[in-house]
CSV table of C-alpha atoms and ligand atoms in Angstrom, one decimal:
chain,number,residue,atom,x,y,z
A,1489,MET,CA,0.3,-0.2,-0.2
A,1490,VAL,CA,1.3,3.7,-0.8
A,1491,THR,CA,1.1,6.0,1.9
A,1492,GLY,CA,2.4,9.7,2.4
A,1493,ASN,CA,1.3,12.6,0.1
A,1494,VAL,CA,3.7,12.4,-2.8
A,1495,ARG,CA,3.3,10.5,-6.2
A,1496,PRO,CA,5.6,7.5,-6.3
A,1497,GLY,CA,8.1,7.9,-8.5
A,1498,THR,CA,7.5,4.4,-9.7
A,1499,MET,CA,3.9,5.0,-10.4
A,1500,GLU,CA,2.8,4.4,-14.3
A,1501,ARG,CA,0.2,6.7,-15.6
A,1502,ILE,CA,-2.8,5.0,-16.4
A,1503,THR,CA,-3.5,5.7,-19.9
A,1504,THR,CA,-5.2,2.6,-21.4
A,1505,PRO,CA,-8.0,0.1,-19.8
A,1506,ALA,CA,-5.4,-2.6,-19.2
A,1507,LEU,CA,-3.4,0.0,-17.2
A,1508,ALA,CA,-7.1,1.3,-15.2
A,1509,GLU,CA,-7.4,-2.7,-14.8
A,1510,SER,CA,-4.4,-3.5,-13.0
A,1511,PHE,CA,-5.0,-0.3,-10.9
A,1512,ILE,CA,-8.3,-1.6,-9.8
A,1513,ASN,CA,-7.6,-4.8,-9.0
A,1514,GLU,CA,-4.4,-3.7,-6.4
A,1515,GLN,CA,-6.6,-1.2,-5.0
A,1516,VAL,CA,-9.4,-3.8,-4.2
A,1517,ALA,CA,-6.9,-5.7,-2.8
A,1518,ASP,CA,-5.2,-3.0,-0.6
A,1519,LEU,CA,-8.7,-1.7,0.3
A,1520,LYS,CA,-9.5,-5.7,1.4
A,1521,ALA,CA,-7.0,-5.5,3.3
A,1522,GLN,CA,-7.0,-2.3,5.1
A,1523,ILE,CA,-11.0,-2.5,5.6
A,1524,GLY,CA,-11.4,-6.3,6.2
A,1525,SER,CA,-14.8,-6.9,8.1
A,1526,LYS,CA,-15.4,-3.1,9.1
A,1527,LYS,CA,-17.8,-0.7,7.8
A,1528,VAL,CA,-16.6,2.5,5.8
A,1529,LEU,CA,-18.7,5.8,5.2
A,1530,LEU,CA,-18.9,7.5,1.7
A,1531,ALA,CA,-20.5,10.7,0.8
A,1532,LEU,CA,-21.4,10.4,-3.0
A,1533,SER,CA,-22.6,13.3,-4.5
A,1534,GLY,CA,-22.4,11.6,-8.0
A,1535,GLY,CA,-19.6,13.6,-9.2
A,1536,VAL,CA,-16.8,11.9,-11.0
A,1537,ASP,CA,-14.9,11.4,-7.8
A,1538,SER,CA,-16.9,10.6,-5.3
A,1539,SER,CA,-18.3,8.1,-7.6
A,1540,VAL,CA,-15.6,6.3,-8.7
A,1541,VAL,CA,-14.4,6.0,-4.8
A,1542,ALA,CA,-17.9,4.6,-4.8
A,1543,ALA,CA,-17.4,2.0,-7.5
A,1544,LEU,CA,-13.7,1.0,-6.1
A,1545,LEU,CA,-15.2,0.1,-2.2
A,1546,ILE,CA,-18.3,-1.6,-3.7
A,1547,LYS,CA,-15.9,-3.8,-5.5
A,1548,ALA,CA,-13.6,-4.4,-2.7
A,1549,VAL,CA,-16.3,-4.3,0.2
A,1550,GLY,CA,-19.5,-4.6,-1.4
A,1551,LYS,CA,-22.2,-3.4,1.2
A,1552,GLN,CA,-19.6,-2.8,4.4
A,1553,LEU,CA,-19.8,0.6,2.4
A,1554,VAL,CA,-22.4,2.7,3.5
A,1555,CYS,CA,-22.7,5.7,0.9
A,1556,VAL,CA,-24.8,8.9,1.9
A,1557,HIS,CA,-26.4,10.7,-0.8
A,1558,VAL,CA,-27.5,14.2,0.7
A,1559,ASN,CA,-29.8,16.6,-1.8
A,1560,HIS,CA,-29.3,19.9,-0.8
A,1561,GLY,CA,-32.3,20.8,-3.4
A,1562,LEU,CA,-29.4,22.4,-5.2
A,1563,LEU,CA,-28.3,19.6,-7.6
A,1564,ARG,CA,-28.7,19.9,-11.4
A,1565,LYS,CA,-32.2,18.2,-12.9
A,1566,GLY,CA,-31.9,14.0,-12.9
A,1567,GLU,CA,-29.1,13.9,-10.5
A,1568,PRO,CA,-30.5,12.4,-7.0
A,1569,GLU,CA,-32.7,9.6,-9.3
A,1570,GLU,CA,-29.1,8.9,-11.5
A,1571,VAL,CA,-27.2,8.4,-8.2
A,1572,ILE,CA,-29.8,6.1,-7.1
A,1573,ARG,CA,-30.1,4.3,-10.4
A,1574,VAL,CA,-26.4,3.2,-11.1
A,1575,PHE,CA,-25.9,2.4,-7.2
A,1576,ARG,CA,-28.4,1.4,-5.4
A,1577,ASP,CA,-30.6,-0.4,-8.6
A,1578,GLU,CA,-27.5,-1.4,-10.5
A,1579,MET,CA,-24.6,-1.8,-8.2
A,1580,ASP,CA,-26.8,-2.8,-5.4
A,1581,ALA,CA,-24.4,-0.5,-3.3
A,1582,ASN,CA,-25.9,0.4,0.4
A,1583,LEU,CA,-27.1,3.7,-0.1
A,1584,VAL,CA,-28.6,6.3,1.9
A,1585,TYR,CA,-30.7,8.7,0.1
A,1586,VAL,CA,-31.3,11.7,2.5
A,1587,ASP,CA,-33.9,14.4,1.4
A,1588,ALA,CA,-32.8,17.7,2.8
A,1589,ILE,CA,-33.9,20.0,0.5
A,1590,ASP,CA,-35.8,22.0,3.0
A,1591,ARG,CA,-33.5,22.1,5.5
A,1592,PHE,CA,-31.0,23.9,3.4
A,1593,LEU,CA,-33.1,26.2,1.5
A,1594,ASP,CA,-34.6,27.6,4.8
A,1595,LYS,CA,-30.9,27.6,6.0
A,1596,LEU,CA,-30.5,29.8,2.7
A,1597,ALA,CA,-33.4,32.0,3.1
A,1598,GLY,CA,-32.9,36.3,2.3
A,1599,ILE,CA,-29.2,35.1,2.4
A,1600,SER,CA,-27.6,36.8,-0.6
A,1601,ASP,CA,-23.5,37.1,-0.1
A,1602,PRO,CA,-21.7,34.5,-2.1
A,1603,GLU,CA,-19.3,34.0,0.8
A,1604,GLN,CA,-22.5,33.2,3.1
A,1605,LYS,CA,-24.3,31.0,1.1
A,1606,ARG,CA,-21.1,28.6,0.5
A,1607,LYS,CA,-20.5,28.7,4.3
A,1608,ILE,CA,-23.7,27.9,5.0
A,1609,ILE,CA,-23.9,25.4,2.6
A,1610,GLY,CA,-20.9,23.5,3.1
A,1611,ALA,CA,-21.8,23.7,7.3
A,1612,GLU,CA,-25.3,22.2,6.6
A,1613,PHE,CA,-24.0,19.3,4.7
A,1614,ILE,CA,-21.3,18.6,7.2
A,1615,ARG,CA,-24.1,18.7,9.9
A,1616,VAL,CA,-26.3,16.3,7.9
A,1617,PHE,CA,-23.7,14.3,6.6
A,1618,GLU,CA,-22.7,13.8,11.0
A,1619,GLU,CA,-26.2,13.0,11.5
A,1620,GLU,CA,-26.6,9.8,9.3
A,1621,ALA,CA,-23.1,9.1,10.4
A,1622,ARG,CA,-24.1,8.7,14.1
A,1623,LYS,CA,-27.2,6.8,12.9
A,1624,GLN,CA,-24.9,4.5,11.1
A,1625,GLU,CA,-23.5,1.7,13.8
A,1626,GLY,CA,-19.7,0.1,13.8
A,1627,ILE,CA,-18.3,2.7,11.2
A,1628,GLU,CA,-14.4,3.0,11.3
A,1629,PHE,CA,-13.4,4.3,8.1
A,1630,LEU,CA,-14.1,7.5,5.7
A,1631,ALA,CA,-13.7,7.4,2.4
A,1632,GLN,CA,-13.0,10.5,0.3
A,1633,GLY,CA,-12.4,11.0,-3.2
A,1634,THR,CA,-9.3,13.2,-2.8
A,1635,ILE,CA,-7.3,13.1,-5.8
A,1636,TYR,CA,-4.1,14.1,-6.7
A,1637,PRO,CA,-4.4,17.9,-8.3
A,1638,ASP,CA,-6.3,18.2,-4.4
A,1639,ILE,CA,-2.9,17.4,-2.6
A,1640,ILE,CA,-0.7,19.6,-4.8
A,1641,GLU,CA,-2.8,22.6,-5.1
A,1642,SER,CA,-3.7,22.6,-1.4
A,1643,ALA,CA,-4.8,26.6,-2.0
A,1644,GLY,CA,-6.6,25.4,-5.5
A,1645,VAL,CA,-10.6,25.4,-5.7
A,1646,LYS,CA,-11.6,22.2,-4.0
A,1647,ALA,CA,-9.5,22.6,-0.7
A,1648,HIS,CA,-10.3,26.4,-0.4
A,1649,HIS,CA,-13.8,26.0,-0.9
A,1650,ASN,CA,-14.0,23.2,1.6
A,1651,VAL,CA,-15.7,24.3,5.1
A,1652,GLY,CA,-15.4,22.5,8.2
A,1653,GLY,CA,-14.8,18.9,9.4
A,1654,LEU,CA,-16.5,16.4,11.2
A,1655,PRO,CA,-16.8,16.8,14.7
A,1656,GLU,CA,-13.6,15.4,16.7
A,1657,ASP,CA,-15.4,12.0,18.3
A,1658,LEU,CA,-16.1,11.0,14.3
A,1659,LYS,CA,-12.8,11.2,13.2
A,1660,PHE,CA,-12.8,8.1,11.4
A,1661,GLU,CA,-9.2,6.6,9.4
A,1662,LEU,CA,-9.1,7.9,6.2
A,1663,VAL,CA,-9.5,5.8,2.3
A,1664,GLU,CA,-8.5,8.1,-0.1
A,1665,PRO,CA,-7.6,5.0,-3.1
A,1666,LEU,CA,-7.7,8.2,-6.0
A,1667,LYS,CA,-5.2,10.3,-4.1
A,1668,PHE,CA,-2.3,9.3,-6.5
A,1669,LEU,CA,-4.4,10.0,-9.7
A,1670,TYR,CA,-4.8,12.8,-12.0
A,1671,LYS,CA,-8.4,13.8,-13.3
A,1672,ASP,CA,-7.9,11.9,-16.3
A,1673,GLU,CA,-6.6,8.9,-14.8
A,1674,VAL,CA,-9.9,8.8,-12.4
A,1675,ARG,CA,-12.0,8.8,-15.2
A,1676,MET,CA,-10.2,5.7,-17.0
A,1677,VAL,CA,-10.6,3.9,-14.1
A,1678,GLY,CA,-14.2,5.1,-13.6
A,1679,LYS,CA,-14.8,3.8,-17.2
A,1680,GLN,CA,-13.4,0.4,-16.5
A,1681,LEU,CA,-15.3,0.2,-13.6
A,1682,GLY,CA,-18.4,0.3,-15.5
A,1683,LEU,CA,-19.8,3.6,-14.5
A,1684,PRO,CA,-21.5,5.3,-17.4
A,1685,ASP,CA,-20.2,7.9,-19.4
A,1686,ASN,CA,-22.2,10.9,-18.5
A,1687,MET,CA,-21.2,10.2,-14.6
A,1688,VAL,CA,-17.6,9.7,-15.6
A,1689,TYR,CA,-17.0,12.3,-18.5
A,1690,ARG,CA,-19.1,15.1,-17.3
A,1691,GLN,CA,-18.1,18.5,-16.6
A,1692,PRO,CA,-17.2,19.7,-13.1
A,1693,PHE,CA,-20.1,20.8,-11.3
A,1694,PRO,CA,-19.4,22.7,-7.8
A,1695,GLY,CA,-19.9,21.3,-4.2
A,1696,PRO,CA,-22.5,24.6,-3.7
A,1697,GLY,CA,-24.1,23.6,-6.7
A,1698,LEU,CA,-26.7,26.0,-8.2
A,1699,GLY,CA,-26.9,27.6,-5.2
A,1700,VAL,CA,-24.1,29.8,-6.5
A,1701,ARG,CA,-26.1,30.1,-10.0
A,1702,CYS,CA,-29.2,31.1,-8.6
A,1703,LEU,CA,-27.3,34.7,-7.9
A,1704,GLY,CA,-28.3,36.7,-4.7
A,1705,ALA,CA,-30.8,35.2,-1.9
A,1706,ILE,CA,-32.4,32.1,-3.2
A,1707,THR,CA,-35.5,31.4,-3.8
A,1708,ARG,CA,-37.4,28.2,-4.9
A,1709,ASP,CA,-39.1,29.5,-8.0
A,1710,ARG,CA,-35.5,31.1,-9.2
A,1711,LEU,CA,-34.0,27.7,-8.7
A,1712,GLU,CA,-36.6,26.1,-10.4
A,1713,ALA,CA,-35.7,28.3,-13.3
A,1714,VAL,CA,-31.9,27.9,-13.1
A,1715,ARG,CA,-32.5,23.9,-12.8
A,1716,GLU,CA,-34.5,23.7,-15.7
A,1717,SER,CA,-32.9,26.1,-18.1
A,1718,ASP,CA,-29.8,24.4,-17.2
A,1719,ALA,CA,-31.2,20.9,-18.3
A,1720,ILE,CA,-32.4,22.7,-21.6
A,1721,LEU,CA,-28.7,23.8,-22.1
A,1722,ARG,CA,-26.9,20.3,-21.4
A,1723,GLN,CA,-29.8,18.5,-23.7
A,1724,GLU,CA,-29.0,21.1,-26.6
A,1725,PHE,CA,-25.1,20.9,-26.4
A,1726,ALA,CA,-25.2,17.1,-26.2
A,1727,ALA,CA,-27.2,17.5,-29.4
A,1728,ALA,CA,-25.3,19.8,-31.4
A,1729,GLY,CA,-22.2,17.5,-30.4
A,1730,LEU,CA,-20.7,20.0,-27.7
A,1731,GLU,CA,-20.9,17.9,-24.4
A,1732,GLY,CA,-17.1,16.2,-23.6
A,1733,LYS,CA,-15.9,19.0,-26.2
A,1734,VAL,CA,-16.7,22.6,-24.1
A,1735,TRP,CA,-14.6,22.2,-20.5
A,1736,GLN,CA,-18.0,23.6,-18.4
A,1737,TYR,CA,-21.4,25.4,-19.5
A,1738,PHE,CA,-24.4,26.3,-17.5
A,1739,THR,CA,-27.1,29.0,-17.0
A,1740,ALA,CA,-27.3,31.3,-13.9
A,1741,ILE,CA,-30.4,33.2,-12.9
A,1742,PRO,CA,-30.0,37.4,-11.6
A,1743,ASP,CA,-31.9,38.3,-8.6
A,1744,PHE,CA,-33.7,41.3,-10.8
A,1745,LYS,CA,-36.3,40.9,-13.4
A,1746,SER,CA,-36.8,43.1,-16.3
A,1747,VAL,CA,-39.5,44.1,-18.7
A,1748,GLY,CA,-40.5,41.9,-21.4
A,1749,VAL,CA,-43.3,41.7,-23.7
A,1750,ARG,CA,-45.4,37.8,-23.6
A,1751,ASN,CA,-48.7,37.5,-25.6
A,1752,ASN,CA,-49.1,40.9,-26.4
A,1753,ALA,CA,-49.1,41.8,-22.6
A,1754,ARG,CA,-46.6,43.5,-20.5
A,1755,SER,CA,-43.9,41.0,-18.5
A,1756,TRP,CA,-42.1,41.2,-15.8
A,1757,ASP,CA,-39.9,38.4,-15.5
A,1758,TRP,CA,-36.1,37.4,-14.8
A,1759,PRO,CA,-33.1,37.0,-17.2
A,1760,VAL,CA,-31.3,33.5,-18.0
A,1761,ILE,CA,-27.3,33.6,-18.6
A,1762,ILE,CA,-25.5,31.4,-20.8
A,1763,ARG,CA,-21.7,31.1,-19.6
A,1764,ALA,CA,-19.8,28.4,-21.7
A,1765,VAL,CA,-16.2,28.5,-21.3
A,1766,ASN,CA,-12.6,26.7,-22.0
A,1767,THR,CA,-9.9,26.0,-19.9
A,1768,LYS,CA,-6.6,24.1,-19.0
A,1769,ASP,CA,-7.1,24.8,-14.9
A,1770,ALA,CA,-10.0,27.2,-14.5
A,1771,MET,CA,-7.5,30.0,-13.6
A,1772,THR,CA,-8.0,31.6,-17.1
A,1773,ALA,CA,-11.2,30.3,-19.0
A,1774,THR,CA,-11.9,31.3,-22.7
A,1775,ILE,CA,-15.3,31.6,-24.3
A,1776,GLU,CA,-16.9,29.0,-26.6
A,1777,PRO,CA,-17.1,30.6,-29.8
A,1778,MET,CA,-21.0,29.2,-29.7
A,1779,ASP,CA,-22.7,28.6,-33.0
A,1780,TRP,CA,-25.5,31.4,-33.7
A,1781,ALA,CA,-28.3,28.4,-34.8
A,1782,VAL,CA,-27.6,26.6,-31.4
A,1783,LEU,CA,-27.6,29.4,-29.3
A,1784,ASN,CA,-30.8,30.4,-30.9
A,1785,LYS,CA,-31.9,27.2,-30.1
A,1786,ILE,CA,-31.4,27.0,-26.8
A,1787,THR,CA,-32.8,30.8,-26.3
A,1788,ALA,CA,-35.9,29.8,-28.0
A,1789,ARG,CA,-36.5,26.6,-25.8
A,1790,ILE,CA,-35.5,28.2,-22.5
A,1791,ILE,CA,-38.2,31.3,-23.0
A,1792,ALA,CA,-40.6,28.4,-24.1
A,1793,GLU,CA,-40.3,26.1,-21.6
A,1794,VAL,CA,-39.1,27.9,-18.6
A,1795,LYS,CA,-41.3,29.5,-16.2
A,1796,ASN,CA,-40.9,33.1,-14.8
A,1797,VAL,CA,-38.1,34.3,-17.7
A,1798,ASN,CA,-38.2,36.4,-20.4
A,1799,ARG,CA,-35.1,36.9,-21.7
A,1800,VAL,CA,-31.7,35.1,-22.8
A,1801,VAL,CA,-28.2,36.7,-22.5
A,1802,TYR,CA,-24.8,34.9,-23.4
A,1803,ASP,CA,-21.9,35.5,-21.1
A,1804,LEU,CA,-18.7,37.0,-23.4
A,1805,THR,CA,-16.3,37.6,-21.0
A,1806,PRO,CA,-13.1,35.7,-20.3
A,1807,LYS,CA,-11.5,34.7,-17.2
A,1808,PRO,CA,-10.0,37.4,-15.9
A,1809,THR,CA,-12.1,39.6,-15.4
A,1810,GLY,CA,-14.9,37.6,-15.3
A,1811,THR,CA,-14.8,34.6,-13.2
A,1812,ILE,CA,-15.8,31.0,-14.2
A,1813,GLU,CA,-19.5,31.1,-11.9
A,1814,TRP,CA,-21.0,34.7,-11.4
A,1815,GLU,CA,-20.9,34.1,-7.4
B,3286,XMP,P1,-13.8,30.4,-10.9
B,3286,XMP,O1,-15.9,30.9,-10.6
B,3286,XMP,O2,-13.7,30.5,-9.3
B,3286,XMP,O3,-14.6,28.8,-11.1
B,3286,XMP,O4,-13.7,30.8,-11.8
B,3286,XMP,C1,-13.5,28.0,-11.0
B,3286,XMP,C2,-13.8,26.6,-10.7
B,3286,XMP,O5,-14.2,26.2,-9.6
B,3286,XMP,C3,-15.4,25.9,-9.4
B,3286,XMP,N1,-16.0,26.3,-8.2
B,3286,XMP,C4,-16.3,25.8,-7.5
B,3286,XMP,N2,-16.1,24.2,-7.0
B,3286,XMP,N3,-17.4,24.7,-4.8
B,3286,XMP,C5,-16.4,23.9,-5.7
B,3286,XMP,O6,-16.8,23.0,-5.4
B,3286,XMP,C6,-17.0,26.0,-5.0
B,3286,XMP,O7,-17.8,26.8,-4.1
B,3286,XMP,C7,-16.4,26.4,-6.2
B,3286,XMP,N4,-16.5,27.8,-6.5
B,3286,XMP,C8,-16.4,27.6,-8.5
B,3286,XMP,C9,-15.8,26.5,-10.9
B,3286,XMP,O8,-17.6,25.5,-11.4
B,3286,XMP,C10,-15.1,26.3,-11.9
B,3286,XMP,O9,-14.9,25.0,-12.6
């Protein structure tokens, strides 16, 4: 078993399915040895890293893994259902689904400062996870989807946004089977483990989810409009062959309305902002030069299908000066 926080110089880069397979076999043996007949807990968001950790652990210790999927109400359309389908239905995992939507949205009501929103979401997440951890008997290990960039860029995005941790009496021994892998290697391992492509190759999604795309104080109706417009955007990107080509794309809705016209009457509704960017490391980003016809189709669908929306705008700002997210 490899220890420490430096990727061993002898570790070959996982560039083929065969190398992914031998990594999986080695890890499964190590995890079996480390965990024995004990239980291990994992917060399973459905993101690439936690999903690959879950699939590895299911292969190694089966139902001794307890996956906790917290639905904070800020997930994209269809995500909780997909986690349940893949892990509970197909992989027969021990999955605890926690509907914490009201808890999160009640805590966030009226809070407009982006950093405060992130703190509330992070702290509430820990609290919900802690409650679920306390309900479980005999947990000795905590699995995490830490990957190598999280370690080497400890001032980087993921580490920077992490809020707090579990209380002292819940400090389990850590299990971090992906900690020396780069993202492309994690994806290769996930693919080899049989995870669906839309999970393995999906675009980055921030921990606070749609919470930082429903700008200002979150309201349920505006959050729904963000979720629905994002779903349309993703469908149309896939239809246009842009999925997997554009690094990150999403919609955001500001907390102001504008005048429009619908059915010969004045409307007073929100605008939807489309953002589609390309980057290598998220430190700088350029704008996807969108095809006009694709943008028009997305616009037509959003104004026809999403409630309380009367405009669609495309954000042309690179990073810098904009950040990728709007909050
Ligand atoms: P920015 O907006 O800073 O985003 O240019 C860079 C990358 O980081 C993601 N991001 C986050 N990820 N928690 C996360 O896990 C967050 O609070 C957060 N904020 C931004 C963003 O989606 C982009 O990929």
